Amino acid sequence: MTTVDVTLHSSGESPRTRLRINRLGLWLFILSESVLFAGLIMVRFSILGTFTDEELSQVTGLIITVILLLSSLTAYSAERSMNEGNEVKAKRFLVYTLGLGLIFTAGVAFEWYEALEAFPPSTAFGSVFFTMTGLHAFHVITGLVIIAIVYGRVRRGDARTTGAWPVEASVKYWHFVDVVWVFFYPVLYLIK
Amino acid sequence: MTDGQTTVEAQETTGMGIGTKVFLILALLTAIEYVIAVAKPTGQIALILVIALAKAALIVIYFMHIGALRKGGHE
């Protein structure tokens, strides 16, 4: 076995080093995903300029934005509680996050229902709107699935062996989904 | 109550306090974005994008703890 093999297969790093490696990996993943979303924002301006369809519901957009921001607060509180060793509180905040995420998804579904009439995907604005909100909604749903899995693991008591990392990772991913919407909301709804 | 318990509870209160403050600032900035979109002042797009950048920075710094990447441990 070569020196490189030994290094790659060694699990002798300290928990602190392992945590730093995990975090770096997650941030690199987030960075790579950011490029995809940034590309979509550029496509929006490239195809539509600053045009925004007047029939887009501003009220729905504002409400779901505040709901997603609120879900970031509950996700933050879940991570904080987990780090303090308060699993009961962490589970409660994870459930709140799941609930708010589901409400956000329902809001997007409602928006799509109305948008299909007002500006179907065959129109320029419709194609941009459905692509951007669709890809974001896909990430919201995957985030919800991940948080639900992590919640199940915390409930089973797995956190005693895995530590707080699964909660931290799922919450970081959730915050990333929120950051993406922080840009998508003004780009899709507010700029005219 | 022991000193340890007091410390943990104090940290907890501070932590939740920071999270709530950040959320309230994010909500306020969102409201300002909305008002700018309705009022349509000169430089509307630049203003809205600057606010969006500020909101993203708040989330990345306070909610995602990007500083912990360099320091290690929890912030």
mmCIF file of C-alpha atoms in Angstrom:
data_model
loop_
_atom_site.group_PDB
_atom_site.id
_atom_site.type_symbol
_atom_site.label_atom_id
_atom_site.label_comp_id
_atom_site.label_asym_id
_atom_site.label_seq_id
_atom_site.Cartn_x
_atom_site.Cartn_y
_atom_site.Cartn_z
ATOM 1 C CA MET A 1 0.000 0.000 0.000
ATOM 2 C CA THR A 2 1.397 3.381 -0.913
ATOM 3 C CA THR A 3 1.595 6.408 1.330
ATOM 4 C CA VAL A 4 -1.264 8.007 -0.595
ATOM 5 C CA ASP A 5 -3.497 4.964 -0.012
ATOM 6 C CA VAL A 6 -2.785 5.073 3.694
ATOM 7 C CA THR A 7 -3.719 8.748 3.825
ATOM 8 C CA LEU A 8 -6.923 8.250 1.866
ATOM 9 C CA HIS A 9 -8.120 5.305 3.903
ATOM 10 C CA SER A 10 -7.051 6.561 7.270
ATOM 11 C CA SER A 11 -9.854 7.518 9.612
ATOM 12 C CA GLY A 12 -7.489 8.645 12.310
ATOM 13 C CA GLU A 13 -8.314 12.346 12.033
ATOM 14 C CA SER A 14 -9.709 14.062 15.080
ATOM 15 C CA PRO A 15 -13.467 14.779 15.280
ATOM 16 C CA ARG A 16 -12.660 18.481 14.922
ATOM 17 C CA THR A 17 -10.731 17.850 11.689
ATOM 18 C CA ARG A 18 -13.504 15.559 10.428
ATOM 19 C CA LEU A 19 -16.039 18.322 11.114
ATOM 20 C CA ARG A 20 -13.924 20.876 9.227
ATOM 21 C CA ILE A 21 -13.624 18.495 6.252
ATOM 22 C CA ASN A 22 -17.398 17.910 6.281
ATOM 23 C CA ARG A 23 -18.084 21.640 6.393
ATOM 24 C CA LEU A 24 -15.632 22.373 3.578
ATOM 25 C CA GLY A 25 -17.264 19.688 1.423
ATOM 26 C CA LEU A 26 -20.730 21.100 2.059
ATOM 27 C CA TRP A 27 -19.618 24.672 1.288
ATOM 28 C CA LEU A 28 -18.019 23.505 -1.970
ATOM 29 C CA PHE A 29 -21.290 21.786 -2.888
ATOM 30 C CA ILE A 30 -23.203 24.983 -2.069
ATOM 31 C CA LEU A 31 -20.763 27.019 -4.153
ATOM 32 C CA SER A 32 -21.216 24.716 -7.163
ATOM 33 C CA GLU A 33 -25.007 24.930 -6.833
ATOM 34 C CA SER A 34 -24.785 28.719 -6.619
ATOM 35 C CA VAL A 35 -23.269 28.829 -10.090
ATOM 36 C CA LEU A 36 -26.351 27.075 -11.487
ATOM 37 C CA PHE A 37 -28.747 29.559 -9.860
ATOM 38 C CA ALA A 38 -26.601 32.553 -10.837
ATOM 39 C CA GLY A 39 -26.762 31.290 -14.419
ATOM 40 C CA LEU A 40 -30.558 31.230 -14.260
ATOM 41 C CA ILE A 41 -30.643 34.839 -13.030
ATOM 42 C CA MET A 42 -28.471 35.832 -16.003
ATOM 43 C CA VAL A 43 -30.802 33.950 -18.348
ATOM 44 C CA ARG A 44 -33.757 35.890 -16.880
ATOM 45 C CA PHE A 45 -32.180 39.249 -17.727
ATOM 46 C CA SER A 46 -30.847 37.987 -21.045
ATOM 47 C CA ILE A 47 -34.281 36.812 -22.276
ATOM 48 C CA LEU A 48 -36.641 39.271 -20.567
ATOM 49 C CA GLY A 49 -34.544 42.298 -19.691
ATOM 50 C CA THR A 50 -36.399 43.944 -16.806
ATOM 51 C CA PHE A 51 -39.853 42.838 -17.991
ATOM 52 C CA THR A 52 -42.111 41.273 -15.355
ATOM 53 C CA ASP A 53 -45.641 40.119 -16.142
ATOM 54 C CA GLU A 54 -48.184 42.388 -14.406
ATOM 55 C CA GLU A 55 -50.385 39.402 -13.568
ATOM 56 C CA LEU A 56 -47.772 37.887 -11.269
ATOM 57 C CA SER A 57 -49.243 37.938 -7.748
ATOM 58 C CA GLN A 58 -47.130 40.307 -5.643
ATOM 59 C CA VAL A 59 -49.026 39.421 -2.481
ATOM 60 C CA THR A 60 -48.350 35.688 -2.836
ATOM 61 C CA GLY A 61 -44.682 36.403 -3.595
ATOM 62 C CA LEU A 62 -44.295 38.549 -0.474
ATOM 63 C CA ILE A 63 -46.092 36.074 1.794
ATOM 64 C CA ILE A 64 -44.091 33.015 0.705
ATOM 65 C CA THR A 65 -40.864 35.030 0.990
ATOM 66 C CA VAL A 66 -41.580 35.915 4.635
ATOM 67 C CA ILE A 67 -42.557 32.281 5.327
ATOM 68 C CA LEU A 68 -39.249 31.020 3.927
ATOM 69 C CA LEU A 69 -37.311 33.608 5.959
ATOM 70 C CA LEU A 70 -39.199 32.483 9.074
ATOM 71 C CA SER A 71 -38.293 28.862 8.304
ATOM 72 C CA SER A 72 -34.635 29.890 8.325
ATOM 73 C CA LEU A 73 -35.102 31.216 11.858
ATOM 74 C CA THR A 74 -36.649 27.937 13.036
ATOM 75 C CA ALA A 75 -33.906 25.949 11.268
ATOM 76 C CA TYR A 76 -31.277 28.132 12.964
ATOM 77 C CA SER A 77 -32.975 27.532 16.307
ATOM 78 C CA ALA A 78 -32.968 23.755 15.687
ATOM 79 C CA GLU A 79 -29.218 23.779 15.024
ATOM 80 C CA ARG A 80 -28.587 25.987 18.042
ATOM 81 C CA SER A 81 -30.647 23.717 20.292
ATOM 82 C CA MET A 82 -28.809 20.646 18.981
ATOM 83 C CA ASN A 83 -25.434 22.221 19.737
ATOM 84 C CA GLU A 84 -26.651 22.943 23.265
ATOM 85 C CA GLY A 85 -27.615 19.281 23.663
ATOM 86 C CA ASN A 86 -31.337 20.026 23.826
ATOM 87 C CA GLU A 87 -32.692 17.362 21.462
ATOM 88 C CA VAL A 88 -36.334 17.918 22.436
ATOM 89 C CA LYS A 89 -36.165 21.570 21.437
ATOM 90 C CA ALA A 90 -34.167 20.731 18.295
ATOM 91 C CA LYS A 91 -36.853 18.245 17.181
ATOM 92 C CA ARG A 92 -39.588 20.825 17.812
ATOM 93 C CA PHE A 93 -37.827 23.442 15.660
ATOM 94 C CA LEU A 94 -37.149 20.877 12.913
ATOM 95 C CA VAL A 95 -40.898 20.169 12.807
ATOM 96 C CA TYR A 96 -41.618 23.922 12.588
ATOM 97 C CA THR A 97 -39.142 24.160 9.701
ATOM 98 C CA LEU A 98 -40.811 21.250 7.913
ATOM 99 C CA GLY A 99 -44.230 22.861 8.380
ATOM 100 C CA LEU A 100 -43.119 26.249 7.079
ATOM 101 C CA GLY A 101 -41.338 24.582 4.156
ATOM 102 C CA LEU A 102 -44.543 22.756 3.249
ATOM 103 C CA ILE A 103 -46.527 26.012 3.427
ATOM 104 C CA PHE A 104 -43.942 27.652 1.140
ATOM 105 C CA THR A 105 -44.246 24.748 -1.319
ATOM 106 C CA ALA A 106 -48.050 25.013 -1.233
ATOM 107 C CA GLY A 107 -47.696 28.755 -1.924
ATOM 108 C CA VAL A 108 -45.526 28.068 -4.968
ATOM 109 C CA ALA A 109 -48.040 25.449 -6.158
ATOM 110 C CA PHE A 110 -50.832 28.029 -5.812
ATOM 111 C CA GLU A 111 -48.710 30.549 -7.709
ATOM 112 C CA TRP A 112 -48.148 27.991 -10.480
ATOM 113 C CA TYR A 113 -51.883 27.265 -10.672
ATOM 114 C CA GLU A 114 -52.574 30.952 -11.284
ATOM 115 C CA ALA A 115 -49.535 31.430 -13.530
ATOM 116 C CA LEU A 116 -50.555 28.609 -15.875
ATOM 117 C CA GLU A 117 -53.560 30.757 -16.840
ATOM 118 C CA ALA A 118 -51.811 34.130 -16.864
ATOM 119 C CA PHE A 119 -48.483 33.283 -18.512
ATOM 120 C CA PRO A 120 -48.105 29.607 -19.535
ATOM 121 C CA PRO A 121 -44.636 28.095 -20.049
ATOM 122 C CA SER A 122 -44.998 28.676 -23.797
ATOM 123 C CA THR A 123 -44.539 32.432 -23.217
ATOM 124 C CA ALA A 124 -41.103 33.968 -22.625
ATOM 125 C CA PHE A 125 -41.913 35.137 -19.091
ATOM 126 C CA GLY A 126 -43.657 31.855 -18.314
ATOM 127 C CA SER A 127 -40.691 29.743 -19.392
ATOM 128 C CA VAL A 128 -38.299 31.778 -17.240
ATOM 129 C CA PHE A 129 -40.714 31.878 -14.289
ATOM 130 C CA PHE A 130 -41.479 28.141 -14.309
ATOM 131 C CA THR A 131 -37.838 27.156 -14.810
ATOM 132 C CA MET A 132 -36.554 29.336 -11.950
ATOM 133 C CA THR A 133 -39.319 28.621 -9.451
ATOM 134 C CA GLY A 134 -39.426 24.950 -10.507
ATOM 135 C CA LEU A 135 -35.723 24.357 -9.904
ATOM 136 C CA HIS A 136 -35.931 26.232 -6.613
ATOM 137 C CA ALA A 137 -39.021 24.289 -5.527
ATOM 138 C CA PHE A 138 -37.176 21.052 -6.341
ATOM 139 C CA HIS A 139 -34.422 22.142 -3.941
ATOM 140 C CA VAL A 140 -37.013 23.071 -1.307
ATOM 141 C CA ILE A 141 -38.570 19.599 -1.583
ATOM 142 C CA THR A 142 -35.178 17.843 -1.370
ATOM 143 C CA GLY A 143 -34.398 20.044 1.654
ATOM 144 C CA LEU A 144 -37.651 18.967 3.285
ATOM 145 C CA VAL A 145 -36.855 15.289 2.625
ATOM 146 C CA ILE A 146 -33.366 15.697 4.117
ATOM 147 C CA ILE A 147 -34.704 17.500 7.203
ATOM 148 C CA ALA A 148 -37.386 14.819 7.640
ATOM 149 C CA ILE A 149 -34.723 12.076 7.512
ATOM 150 C CA VAL A 150 -32.536 13.957 10.001
ATOM 151 C CA TYR A 151 -35.553 14.497 12.267
ATOM 152 C CA GLY A 152 -36.219 10.732 12.198
ATOM 153 C CA ARG A 153 -32.597 10.025 13.122
ATOM 154 C CA VAL A 154 -32.634 12.498 16.016
ATOM 155 C CA ARG A 155 -35.914 10.970 17.197
ATOM 156 C CA ARG A 156 -34.347 7.487 17.170
ATOM 157 C CA GLY A 157 -31.483 8.803 19.281
ATOM 158 C CA ASP A 158 -28.858 8.472 16.531
ATOM 159 C CA ALA A 159 -27.503 11.917 17.418
ATOM 160 C CA ARG A 160 -25.702 10.368 20.391
ATOM 161 C CA THR A 161 -23.402 8.574 17.924
ATOM 162 C CA THR A 162 -23.431 10.950 14.933
ATOM 163 C CA GLY A 163 -23.264 14.211 16.902
ATOM 164 C CA ALA A 164 -24.885 17.415 15.706
ATOM 165 C CA TRP A 165 -23.422 17.327 12.170
ATOM 166 C CA PRO A 166 -26.486 15.841 10.367
ATOM 167 C CA VAL A 167 -28.680 18.608 11.797
ATOM 168 C CA GLU A 168 -26.070 21.271 10.990
ATOM 169 C CA ALA A 169 -25.677 19.997 7.405
ATOM 170 C CA SER A 170 -29.413 19.807 6.684
ATOM 171 C CA VAL A 171 -29.967 23.243 8.222
ATOM 172 C CA LYS A 172 -27.108 24.767 6.195
ATOM 173 C CA TYR A 173 -28.630 23.352 3.019
ATOM 174 C CA TRP A 174 -31.990 24.835 4.037
ATOM 175 C CA HIS A 175 -30.405 28.255 4.573
ATOM 176 C CA PHE A 176 -28.831 27.969 1.126
ATOM 177 C CA VAL A 177 -32.280 27.381 -0.383
ATOM 178 C CA ASP A 178 -33.375 30.549 1.442
ATOM 179 C CA VAL A 179 -30.401 32.534 0.091
ATOM 180 C CA VAL A 180 -31.319 31.494 -3.442
ATOM 181 C CA TRP A 181 -34.870 32.779 -2.902
ATOM 182 C CA VAL A 182 -33.487 36.041 -1.473
ATOM 183 C CA PHE A 183 -32.220 36.690 -5.034
ATOM 184 C CA PHE A 184 -35.021 34.992 -6.981
ATOM 185 C CA TYR A 185 -37.787 36.963 -5.246
ATOM 186 C CA PRO A 186 -36.643 40.454 -6.361
ATOM 187 C CA VAL A 187 -35.403 39.206 -9.731
ATOM 188 C CA LEU A 188 -38.735 37.543 -10.579
ATOM 189 C CA TYR A 189 -41.270 39.696 -8.746
ATOM 190 C CA LEU A 190 -39.933 43.153 -7.974
ATOM 191 C CA ILE A 191 -37.747 44.288 -10.855
ATOM 192 C CA LYS A 192 -39.861 45.916 -13.549
ATOM 193 C CA MET B 1 -28.887 26.763 39.938
ATOM 194 C CA THR B 2 -25.237 26.033 39.137
ATOM 195 C CA ASP B 3 -22.907 28.386 37.281
ATOM 196 C CA GLY B 4 -22.847 25.913 34.384
ATOM 197 C CA GLN B 5 -26.623 26.004 34.040
ATOM 198 C CA THR B 6 -26.606 29.794 34.173
ATOM 199 C CA THR B 7 -23.989 29.959 31.413
ATOM 200 C CA VAL B 8 -25.886 27.562 29.145
ATOM 201 C CA GLU B 9 -29.144 29.445 29.608
ATOM 202 C CA ALA B 10 -27.436 32.782 29.003
ATOM 203 C CA GLN B 11 -25.891 31.459 25.769
ATOM 204 C CA GLU B 12 -29.254 30.044 24.718
ATOM 205 C CA THR B 13 -31.002 33.366 25.290
ATOM 206 C CA THR B 14 -28.298 35.255 23.385
ATOM 207 C CA GLY B 15 -28.367 32.733 20.524
ATOM 208 C CA MET B 16 -32.114 32.843 20.050
ATOM 209 C CA GLY B 17 -31.983 36.607 20.438
ATOM 210 C CA ILE B 18 -29.508 36.966 17.590
ATOM 211 C CA GLY B 19 -31.575 34.679 15.358
ATOM 212 C CA THR B 20 -34.753 36.653 16.014
ATOM 213 C CA LYS B 21 -32.979 39.974 15.421
ATOM 214 C CA VAL B 22 -31.554 38.730 12.113
ATOM 215 C CA PHE B 23 -34.996 37.501 11.043
ATOM 216 C CA LEU B 24 -36.579 40.864 11.907
ATOM 217 C CA ILE B 25 -33.899 42.733 9.921
ATOM 218 C CA LEU B 26 -34.468 40.353 6.971
ATOM 219 C CA ALA B 27 -38.228 40.967 7.150
ATOM 220 C CA LEU B 28 -37.664 44.739 7.318
ATOM 221 C CA LEU B 29 -35.310 44.648 4.311
ATOM 222 C CA THR B 30 -37.891 42.603 2.396
ATOM 223 C CA ALA B 31 -40.531 45.231 3.167
ATOM 224 C CA ILE B 32 -38.151 47.979 1.968
ATOM 225 C CA GLU B 33 -37.557 46.011 -1.266
ATOM 226 C CA TYR B 34 -41.313 45.808 -1.777
ATOM 227 C CA VAL B 35 -41.799 49.532 -1.179
ATOM 228 C CA ILE B 36 -38.975 50.342 -3.614
ATOM 229 C CA ALA B 37 -40.607 48.104 -6.239
ATOM 230 C CA VAL B 38 -43.919 49.927 -5.811
ATOM 231 C CA ALA B 39 -42.468 53.459 -5.626
ATOM 232 C CA LYS B 40 -40.055 52.854 -8.548
ATOM 233 C CA PRO B 41 -37.425 55.469 -7.619
ATOM 234 C CA THR B 42 -34.380 56.195 -9.798
ATOM 235 C CA GLY B 43 -31.877 53.351 -9.560
ATOM 236 C CA GLN B 44 -34.586 50.916 -8.484
ATOM 237 C CA ILE B 45 -32.786 47.806 -9.751
ATOM 238 C CA ALA B 46 -29.476 48.707 -8.103
ATOM 239 C CA LEU B 47 -31.196 49.450 -4.790
ATOM 240 C CA ILE B 48 -33.126 46.180 -4.805
ATOM 241 C CA LEU B 49 -30.051 44.125 -5.698
ATOM 242 C CA VAL B 50 -27.943 45.809 -2.991
ATOM 243 C CA ILE B 51 -30.638 44.959 -0.424
ATOM 244 C CA ALA B 52 -30.751 41.356 -1.706
ATOM 245 C CA LEU B 53 -26.961 41.120 -1.290
ATOM 246 C CA ALA B 54 -27.236 42.481 2.268
ATOM 247 C CA LYS B 55 -29.942 39.912 3.096
ATOM 248 C CA ALA B 56 -27.856 37.059 1.674
ATOM 249 C CA ALA B 57 -24.816 38.246 3.662
ATOM 250 C CA LEU B 58 -26.842 38.266 6.897
ATOM 251 C CA ILE B 59 -28.005 34.683 6.298
ATOM 252 C CA VAL B 60 -24.550 33.417 5.316
ATOM 253 C CA ILE B 61 -22.828 35.087 8.301
ATOM 254 C CA TYR B 62 -25.356 34.622 11.115
ATOM 255 C CA PHE B 63 -27.427 31.595 10.082
ATOM 256 C CA MET B 64 -24.906 29.564 8.085
ATOM 257 C CA HIS B 65 -21.923 30.478 10.309
ATOM 258 C CA ILE B 66 -19.455 30.815 7.470
ATOM 259 C CA GLY B 67 -16.887 31.996 10.030
ATOM 260 C CA ALA B 68 -16.874 28.510 11.590
ATOM 261 C CA LEU B 69 -15.362 27.173 8.374
ATOM 262 C CA ARG B 70 -12.104 28.970 9.169
ATOM 263 C CA LYS B 71 -12.162 28.727 12.950
ATOM 264 C CA GLY B 72 -13.648 25.253 13.416
ATOM 265 C CA GLY B 73 -16.062 24.414 16.239
ATOM 266 C CA HIS B 74 -19.384 26.171 16.700
ATOM 267 C CA GLU B 75 -19.906 29.921 16.560
#
